[in-house]
Amino acid sequence: GNSVTQMEGPVTLSEEAFLTINCTYTATGYPSLFWYVQYPGEGLQLLLKATKADDKGSNKGFEATYRKETTSFHLEKGSVQVSDSAVYFCALYGGATNKLIFGTGTLLAVQP
Amino acid sequence: GAVVSQHPSRVICKSGTSVKIECRSLDFQATTMFWYRQFPKQSLMLMATSNEGSKATYEQGVEKDKFLINHASLTLSTLTVTSAHPEDSSFYICSARRQGAGSNQPQHFGDGTRLSIL
């Protein structure tokens, strides 16, 4: 069945450092891929998405490219800020299950 | 943008109490809403899919009689945790998909409800 694997955290970075959070997926067909962000005590917010191979989703300086050949959707940001500290979830939607499948989440802590 | 409102944000109550959580789509109609449960430091677990005007579809292992879902209108779904016990303590999050949106369109999430059963 469909699944999402993302790197375990926590990821601790200094302000202005480069961020990569790895995400790979297993799915039949051509799923849509998403990154959601969850700030402390809050629900999830959509950060970015990509619906087909080679699409690049971007928002607030974050980017992720849908790589079908490597079944990956890694999240990147060139210069993180303290305000980026949150839990990031990679997710996919598609196939016969009609469900949004989440990875386990990666906690990002950015220090000043 | 689309907004989903979830209420209450936090509930603390005694064991045996039934608790109702509301999920509203504020600026769009949602034929389908989803209820998730999130354990500490873990991912979201889909509990059930709520369909307007019909019965909810529950995931395997989720007790239908324990977690009652009602989706009476295109903007409101409720989750009632019946006779709650300490093991039901968790963070519950709802989401909604805009009516007519394709399956590749994102769900919009509420801010969650922290349920604590004493």
PDB file of C-alpha atoms in Angstrom, chain A residues 32 34 36 38 41-46 49 51 87 89 93-94 98-100 102-105, chain B residues 34 36 38 41-44 46 59 91 93 97 103-112 114:
ATOM      1  CA  SER A  32      -0.081  14.077  -5.221  1.00  0.00           C
ATOM      2  CA  PHE A  34       2.284  17.620   0.139  1.00  0.00           C
ATOM      3  CA  TYR A  36       2.330  20.311   5.980  1.00  0.00           C
ATOM      4  CA  GLN A  38       2.432  22.111  12.514  1.00  0.00           C
ATOM      5  CA  GLY A  41      -0.265  23.496  19.917  1.00  0.00           C
ATOM      6  CA  GLU A  42      -1.832  24.069  16.521  1.00  0.00           C
ATOM      7  CA  GLY A  43      -3.301  22.048  13.679  1.00  0.00           C
ATOM      8  CA  LEU A  44      -1.659  21.483  10.330  1.00  0.00           C
ATOM      9  CA  GLN A  45      -1.137  24.082   7.669  1.00  0.00           C
ATOM     10  CA  LEU A  46      -0.426  23.277   4.063  1.00  0.00           C
ATOM     11  CA  LYS A  49       2.286  20.726  -2.842  1.00  0.00           C
ATOM     12  CA  THR A  51       0.720  17.045  -8.226  1.00  0.00           C
ATOM     13  CA  VAL A  87       6.988  19.825  13.007  1.00  0.00           C
ATOM     14  CA  PHE A  89       4.887  16.352   7.767  1.00  0.00           C
ATOM     15  CA  TYR A  93      -2.708  11.407  -1.651  1.00  0.00           C
ATOM     16  CA  GLY A  94      -3.660   9.094  -4.429  1.00  0.00           C
ATOM     17  CA  ASN A  98      -8.564   7.771  -1.215  1.00  0.00           C
ATOM     18  CA  LYS A  99      -6.723   8.790   1.930  1.00  0.00           C
ATOM     19  CA  LEU A 100      -4.107  11.313   2.887  1.00  0.00           C
ATOM     20  CA  PHE A 102       1.293  11.109   6.476  1.00  0.00           C
ATOM     21  CA  GLY A 103       4.883  10.507   7.369  1.00  0.00           C
ATOM     22  CA  THR A 104       5.826  10.454  11.022  1.00  0.00           C
ATOM     23  CA  GLY A 105       6.804  14.114  11.104  1.00  0.00           C
TER      24      GLY A 105
ATOM     25  CA  PHE B  34     -11.825  13.845   8.079  1.00  0.00           C
ATOM     26  CA  TYR B  36      -7.541  12.390  12.862  1.00  0.00           C
ATOM     27  CA  GLN B  38      -2.430  12.460  17.005  1.00  0.00           C
ATOM     28  CA  LYS B  41       5.415  12.957  19.005  1.00  0.00           C
ATOM     29  CA  GLN B  42       3.651  10.792  16.451  1.00  0.00           C
ATOM     30  CA  SER B  43       1.990  11.292  13.134  1.00  0.00           C
ATOM     31  CA  LEU B  44      -1.681  11.709  12.444  1.00  0.00           C
ATOM     32  CA  LEU B  46      -6.976   8.813  10.290  1.00  0.00           C
ATOM     33  CA  GLU B  59     -10.761   3.050   9.786  1.00  0.00           C
ATOM     34  CA  PHE B  91      -5.019  15.625  20.182  1.00  0.00           C
ATOM     35  CA  ILE B  93      -7.716  17.207  14.422  1.00  0.00           C
ATOM     36  CA  ARG B  97     -11.960  19.185   1.491  1.00  0.00           C
ATOM     37  CA  SER B 103      -8.586  14.344  -5.022  1.00  0.00           C
ATOM     38  CA  ASN B 104      -5.257  16.078  -5.630  1.00  0.00           C
ATOM     39  CA  GLN B 105      -6.413  19.209  -3.851  1.00  0.00           C
ATOM     40  CA  PRO B 106      -5.234  19.695  -0.269  1.00  0.00           C
ATOM     41  CA  GLN B 107      -7.326  19.236   2.795  1.00  0.00           C
ATOM     42  CA  HIS B 108      -7.672  22.215   5.114  1.00  0.00           C
ATOM     43  CA  PHE B 109      -7.059  21.480   8.769  1.00  0.00           C
ATOM     44  CA  GLY B 110      -8.517  22.823  11.966  1.00  0.00           C
ATOM     45  CA  ASP B 111      -6.296  23.856  14.856  1.00  0.00           C
ATOM     46  CA  GLY B 112      -7.059  20.692  16.785  1.00  0.00           C
ATOM     47  CA  ARG B 114      -6.555  18.766  23.089  1.00  0.00           C
TER      48      ARG B 114
END
